[in-house]
Amino acid sequence: MDKHGNLITPKEITAKLIKHEFVFGVCPNGHISMTNELACKTGEDSDKYWKLIGDLFNGTSLWWGWRVLEPELGKWTFDQEVNGYGPMEAMLQRAEKLDHHITGHALLYPRRDVSPDWVPDFDPEHIVEELEKHVRYTVRRYKDRVHYWHPVNEAYEPLQTVGNLQINEGMVYRWVKEEAPHSQLVNNGGYTIHPDFYEKGISNAELYGAHVDYLGIRGYFELFNPDYIEFYMELWQYFDHLVERYGKQLKFTEIGAVSAPINRSYEIDPTIIEQIGITQIGASDCNVDFSEVTQADFLVSMYKTIFAHPAMHECSYWDLLDNYTWNEVEGGLVRSDFTPKPAYYKLQELIHQEWSTNVQVQANPEGVYDFRGFYGKYEIEIDNKIYHVHFTKDCPAQIKMI
């Protein structure tokens, strides 16, 4: 409005998307040694690493399992390095500087090799107390800075057991929700992601007065055929089935694909027959000469499938660098010398060009500016003034002048 309170209708405005509402994420310390090597350090290599992250992604999943946060009883790695882990605060600040969507991953990961070495020394009652202390302390400290939590990762069994620990996963959900009532909780699937997997997590969370907001799907593809169109179609149907059965929104929380043949003896997880993509892709269909080109082609199709589905809110790549892949395959988007592969550039083109919005809009006769764009944070320029506007699917736009 002008100084007299009259509505002004500029001839044209500019709308530019600056941050997707959809999470295109990465885990900077998916291989947990990177909590000390690159993700939490300073220096030239760390700067290169985080620049590669910032130039492609808008989300960070922090590998915050018990082992890396409290490797020694009572010694936390948030502000200091302990046994080669941390300081974790440095990693979080890097993500915040990039204005990323932030996820806290795996407060409890019921596996011996990713749990603190001191866990077996405790009796059943006291180890549950220590786990509760770990969960509550972490969430309380970061409840205003972490947007999503994975309370338990790969919770296959009815009881989550490590040493003398025996606990229903629903208790962990309850602790997170009590400390951060407005947090969003993800039931993160494992390598086996049969639809039945999620039934237990949802019911256990509700049993303890919490709830699951999203179903998290994982898929690492040591075998694939980028041209096998039936797979992408069945993947879409699988997403539809989960939504129909559980009434939940979805996140593809972990994805990876090889860019070279596996050059060692590699035993596929025995449950792989249940892994999405393997039931549809048989041995003959996987007869692919794996290369950086096939990786790029496959990931472009995967990201298009995931991003297009109306129930999907995230697709996060797990291993950025080849020399730090958790399953020890050439599954990174970047080579060990920090040079990006074709897949990196292809995804960058999709996310920042094809799936972006930057338009100049003329007012219609009623003084309304109408444009079609992707949900997220925008810069709106009106008469040389910049406004921040946040468009989401379910909420009115929030407008802030800068």
XYZ file of C-alpha atoms in Angstrom:
402
model
C 0.000 0.000 0.000
C 1.077 3.586 -0.497
C 1.366 6.159 2.303
C -2.331 6.925 1.992
C -3.342 3.273 2.469
C -4.283 2.675 -1.131
C -3.514 -0.687 -2.663
C -0.758 -0.575 -5.274
C -0.596 -3.198 -7.979
C 2.913 -3.314 -9.457
C 2.987 -4.406 -13.058
C 5.276 -7.339 -12.328
C 6.782 -9.343 -9.496
C 9.588 -11.919 -9.432
C 9.288 -15.217 -7.539
C 12.423 -17.294 -6.948
C 12.573 -20.599 -5.046
C 15.515 -20.578 -2.645
C 14.827 -23.761 -0.633
C 12.699 -26.779 -1.494
C 10.141 -27.986 1.019
C 11.016 -31.476 -0.216
C 14.163 -32.775 1.507
C 17.016 -33.648 -0.836
C 19.346 -34.879 1.869
C 22.666 -36.522 2.582
C 24.314 -38.086 5.615
C 27.714 -36.399 6.080
C 28.938 -39.125 8.453
C 27.142 -42.197 7.099
C 30.416 -44.047 7.520
C 30.848 -43.258 11.206
C 34.628 -42.750 10.971
C 33.794 -39.550 9.095
C 32.546 -37.983 12.335
C 36.216 -37.374 12.924
C 37.743 -37.388 9.446
C 35.669 -34.829 7.556
C 32.190 -34.110 8.877
C 33.221 -32.660 12.259
C 36.612 -31.201 11.396
C 37.889 -27.942 9.963
C 40.432 -27.541 7.208
C 40.710 -27.643 3.429
C 39.305 -31.152 2.934
C 36.368 -30.525 5.245
C 35.629 -27.270 3.458
C 35.654 -29.064 0.088
C 33.421 -31.776 1.478
C 30.784 -29.428 2.868
C 30.840 -27.284 -0.279
C 29.976 -30.393 -2.303
C 27.120 -31.015 0.140
C 25.845 -27.438 -0.030
C 25.989 -27.247 -3.823
C 23.639 -30.210 -4.211
C 21.592 -30.942 -1.089
C 19.200 -29.059 1.202
C 19.032 -31.607 4.024
C 21.441 -33.253 6.474
C 20.890 -36.525 8.359
C 23.197 -36.605 11.376
C 24.400 -40.105 12.301
C 23.787 -39.655 16.010
C 23.834 -43.192 17.310
C 24.703 -44.009 20.890
C 28.245 -45.134 20.078
C 29.261 -41.848 18.440
C 27.597 -39.612 21.034
C 28.723 -41.363 24.249
C 31.638 -43.681 23.375
C 32.743 -43.557 27.010
C 30.222 -43.536 29.835
C 29.418 -39.927 30.717
C 31.752 -38.509 28.048
C 29.724 -36.889 25.294
C 31.008 -35.855 21.876
C 28.790 -32.817 21.314
C 31.517 -30.296 22.169
C 34.666 -32.414 22.182
C 36.332 -35.323 20.467
C 36.194 -38.643 22.315
C 37.778 -41.797 20.913
C 37.801 -40.356 17.398
C 34.201 -39.118 17.376
C 33.081 -35.501 17.273
C 32.752 -32.695 18.044
C 29.211 -33.161 16.750
C 28.286 -29.527 17.292
C 30.632 -28.574 14.456
C 28.736 -30.830 12.042
C 25.390 -29.398 13.096
C 26.626 -25.837 12.694
C 27.833 -26.651 9.168
C 24.351 -27.911 8.289
C 22.698 -24.878 9.867
C 24.955 -22.529 7.923
C 23.581 -24.164 4.762
C 20.004 -23.660 6.076
C 19.363 -27.404 5.809
C 16.453 -29.526 6.907
C 18.092 -31.484 9.762
C 17.391 -35.054 10.903
C 18.758 -36.812 13.981
C 19.378 -40.408 12.923
C 19.421 -43.576 15.042
C 19.162 -42.562 18.688
C 19.016 -46.322 19.229
C 20.460 -48.686 16.648
C 20.074 -52.160 18.186
C 23.369 -53.588 16.943
C 26.418 -54.417 18.981
C 28.987 -52.805 16.649
C 27.303 -49.397 16.752
C 26.581 -49.382 20.490
C 29.046 -48.179 23.164
C 31.564 -50.794 24.306
C 30.493 -50.277 27.919
C 26.862 -51.326 27.332
C 27.370 -55.061 28.172
C 28.782 -54.131 31.586
C 25.387 -53.035 32.894
C 22.527 -55.084 34.257
C 19.149 -54.921 32.447
C 17.592 -52.310 34.722
C 20.514 -49.893 34.697
C 21.219 -50.104 30.968
C 17.661 -48.990 30.202
C 18.238 -46.032 32.526
C 21.419 -45.144 30.636
C 19.638 -45.400 27.297
C 16.871 -43.107 28.514
C 19.468 -40.615 29.725
C 21.180 -40.722 26.315
C 17.936 -40.173 24.376
C 16.507 -37.461 26.604
C 19.775 -35.544 26.878
C 20.313 -35.545 23.115
C 16.762 -34.540 22.205
C 16.494 -31.931 24.948
C 19.705 -30.298 23.798
C 18.736 -30.161 20.114
C 14.924 -30.138 20.063
C 14.828 -26.612 18.611
C 17.495 -27.306 15.963
C 16.664 -30.797 14.685
C 13.481 -31.050 12.616
C 13.059 -34.845 12.342
C 14.142 -37.780 14.495
C 14.720 -41.471 13.779
C 14.161 -42.803 17.329
C 15.142 -46.402 16.433
C 16.883 -47.675 13.320
C 16.239 -51.126 11.839
C 14.046 -52.355 14.679
C 13.479 -55.871 13.358
C 12.752 -57.803 16.539
C 9.899 -57.354 19.045
C 12.473 -56.356 21.680
C 15.541 -54.264 20.892
C 18.518 -56.018 22.464
C 22.165 -55.024 22.902
C 24.024 -56.855 25.634
C 21.660 -56.821 28.604
C 19.463 -54.152 27.041
C 15.935 -55.312 26.296
C 13.502 -52.568 25.432
C 10.340 -52.011 23.451
C 11.070 -49.426 20.749
C 7.906 -47.549 21.722
C 9.631 -46.333 24.882
C 12.256 -44.534 22.793
C 9.516 -42.858 20.765
C 7.873 -41.740 24.002
C 11.099 -40.217 25.387
C 11.644 -38.260 22.167
C 8.068 -37.009 22.092
C 8.105 -35.969 25.760
C 11.268 -33.935 25.273
C 10.240 -32.475 21.898
C 6.416 -32.527 21.638
C 6.385 -30.836 18.228
C 9.045 -33.041 16.656
C 8.381 -35.231 13.619
C 9.168 -38.931 14.144
C 10.215 -41.349 11.409
C 9.916 -45.129 11.648
C 13.090 -45.829 9.687
C 13.004 -49.105 7.805
C 15.832 -51.535 7.470
C 17.398 -53.368 4.563
C 14.327 -55.529 4.527
C 11.395 -53.212 3.932
C 8.490 -55.557 3.592
C 5.225 -53.659 4.237
C 4.631 -55.647 7.445
C 7.787 -54.131 8.955
C 6.066 -50.881 9.915
C 3.155 -52.461 11.780
C 5.247 -53.143 14.857
C 6.835 -49.711 15.090
C 3.555 -47.851 14.691
C 1.710 -49.965 17.271
C 4.596 -49.857 19.759
C 4.863 -46.068 19.519
C 1.129 -45.737 20.129
C 1.348 -48.195 23.021
C 3.617 -45.732 24.836
C 1.649 -42.612 23.953
C 3.716 -41.471 20.981
C 3.119 -41.743 17.262
C 4.855 -42.207 13.918
C 4.634 -39.296 11.468
C 6.518 -40.804 8.516
C 7.507 -44.222 7.231
C 11.179 -44.279 6.311
C 12.263 -46.475 3.380
C 15.833 -47.572 2.716
C 17.227 -48.940 -0.526
C 20.871 -49.650 -1.405
C 21.275 -51.023 -4.885
C 24.336 -53.158 -5.453
C 22.261 -54.679 -8.259
C 20.048 -52.728 -10.611
C 19.061 -52.236 -14.212
C 18.521 -48.555 -15.051
C 16.312 -49.427 -18.036
C 13.982 -51.861 -16.245
C 10.857 -49.710 -16.327
C 8.705 -52.286 -14.532
C 10.758 -51.768 -11.393
C 9.928 -48.065 -11.130
C 6.274 -48.859 -11.745
C 6.227 -51.452 -8.959
C 8.099 -49.071 -6.692
C 5.322 -46.496 -7.209
C 2.703 -49.126 -6.433
C 4.602 -50.039 -3.278
C 4.435 -46.389 -2.139
C 0.698 -46.360 -2.851
C 0.243 -49.558 -0.849
C 2.019 -48.130 2.219
C -0.107 -44.991 2.172
C -3.321 -46.958 1.767
C -2.424 -49.420 4.515
C -1.008 -47.086 7.153
C -2.279 -43.612 6.252
C 1.219 -42.171 6.732
C 3.438 -39.912 4.664
C 6.701 -41.332 3.300
C 10.420 -40.577 3.264
C 13.102 -42.388 1.266
C 15.596 -41.843 4.050
C 18.576 -43.737 2.623
C 19.456 -44.482 -0.990
C 22.627 -45.623 -2.717
C 23.751 -47.200 -5.989
C 27.085 -48.551 -7.246
C 29.099 -46.984 -10.051
C 31.402 -49.967 -10.660
C 31.249 -53.746 -10.368
C 31.885 -55.030 -6.862
C 35.528 -56.109 -7.068
C 35.612 -58.441 -4.069
C 33.695 -61.313 -2.611
C 30.454 -59.704 -1.519
C 27.638 -61.545 0.160
C 24.307 -59.844 -0.374
C 22.249 -59.636 2.793
C 20.338 -62.938 3.097
C 17.098 -61.020 3.421
C 17.661 -59.305 0.093
C 14.842 -61.239 -1.522
C 12.584 -58.894 0.467
C 14.491 -55.753 -0.504
C 12.599 -53.486 -2.810
C 13.900 -53.830 -6.332
C 15.398 -57.272 -5.928
C 12.097 -59.118 -5.963
C 11.374 -57.500 -9.308
C 14.903 -57.569 -10.733
C 16.145 -61.113 -11.146
C 19.678 -62.239 -11.917
C 19.167 -61.984 -15.668
C 17.770 -58.472 -15.323
C 20.817 -57.391 -13.298
C 23.275 -58.297 -16.037
C 24.524 -54.702 -16.284
C 28.044 -53.433 -16.884
C 27.992 -51.102 -13.880
C 29.649 -47.739 -14.453
C 29.355 -44.108 -13.474
C 26.985 -43.688 -16.417
C 24.626 -46.485 -15.326
C 24.662 -45.108 -11.779
C 23.647 -41.673 -13.049
C 20.885 -43.068 -15.256
C 19.475 -45.220 -12.461
C 19.536 -42.459 -9.839
C 17.865 -39.946 -12.140
C 14.991 -42.394 -12.647
C 14.850 -43.184 -8.929
C 14.798 -39.534 -7.879
C 12.125 -38.737 -10.458
C 9.970 -41.595 -9.187
C 10.402 -40.640 -5.544
C 10.020 -36.881 -6.004
C 6.896 -37.283 -8.133
C 4.946 -39.363 -5.635
C 2.490 -37.174 -3.687
C 3.142 -38.914 -0.348
C 6.927 -38.528 -0.533
C 8.746 -35.817 1.413
C 12.408 -36.803 1.228
C 15.099 -38.596 -0.743
C 18.470 -38.727 1.043
C 21.688 -40.101 -0.378
C 23.762 -41.845 2.238
C 27.359 -42.061 1.016
C 28.763 -38.997 -0.721
C 32.388 -40.150 -1.124
C 33.536 -43.444 -2.638
C 36.140 -44.103 0.047
C 33.616 -43.830 2.874
C 30.695 -45.996 1.786
C 29.252 -48.037 4.630
C 29.058 -51.211 2.494
C 32.539 -50.709 1.014
C 31.467 -50.384 -2.603
C 31.951 -47.578 -5.105
C 28.603 -46.096 -4.236
C 29.445 -42.436 -3.736
C 28.353 -39.513 -5.849
C 31.889 -38.127 -5.551
C 35.209 -39.878 -6.151
C 37.788 -40.169 -3.385
C 39.713 -37.203 -4.873
C 36.641 -34.969 -4.352
C 35.731 -34.826 -8.050
C 31.995 -35.280 -8.712
C 30.695 -38.149 -10.826
C 28.060 -37.791 -13.554
C 25.333 -38.722 -11.049
C 26.232 -35.709 -8.911
C 25.862 -33.332 -11.851
C 22.692 -35.021 -13.112
C 21.003 -34.697 -9.717
C 22.228 -31.129 -9.407
C 20.626 -30.324 -12.758
C 17.339 -31.951 -11.705
C 17.079 -30.315 -8.294
C 18.418 -26.850 -9.040
C 17.245 -26.346 -12.624
C 14.416 -28.635 -13.726
C 12.775 -28.709 -10.283
C 13.268 -25.038 -9.494
C 11.071 -21.973 -9.885
C 12.258 -18.547 -11.008
C 9.477 -16.581 -12.725
C 8.398 -13.058 -13.513
C 4.658 -12.721 -13.028
C 2.255 -10.155 -14.455
C -0.791 -9.088 -12.445
C -4.181 -10.129 -13.781
C -7.034 -7.540 -14.050
C -8.001 -8.195 -10.404
C -4.452 -7.461 -9.216
C -3.651 -11.103 -8.448
C -0.311 -12.722 -9.296
C -0.714 -16.346 -10.258
C 2.157 -18.762 -10.884
C 2.854 -22.466 -10.665
C 5.882 -23.516 -8.636
C 7.356 -25.976 -6.178
C 6.608 -25.778 -2.458
C 9.300 -24.136 -0.362
C 10.869 -20.816 0.630
C 10.788 -18.031 -1.940
C 12.255 -14.622 -2.459
C 9.515 -12.374 -3.852
C 10.706 -9.085 -5.341
C 8.135 -6.261 -5.501
C 9.254 -2.745 -6.490
C 12.879 -3.524 -5.619
C 11.917 -4.821 -2.164
C 12.581 -8.464 -1.239
C 10.108 -10.519 0.788
C 10.547 -14.061 2.088
C 7.473 -16.203 1.522
C 7.120 -19.813 2.619
C 4.645 -21.837 0.555
C 3.602 -25.228 1.940
C 0.888 -27.615 0.898
C -1.189 -27.426 4.053
C -0.457 -24.005 5.572
C -1.079 -20.401 4.476
C 1.958 -18.606 3.124
C 4.124 -16.950 5.763
C 5.413 -13.593 4.518
C 8.421 -11.774 5.939
C 10.085 -8.717 4.491
C 13.894 -8.604 4.464
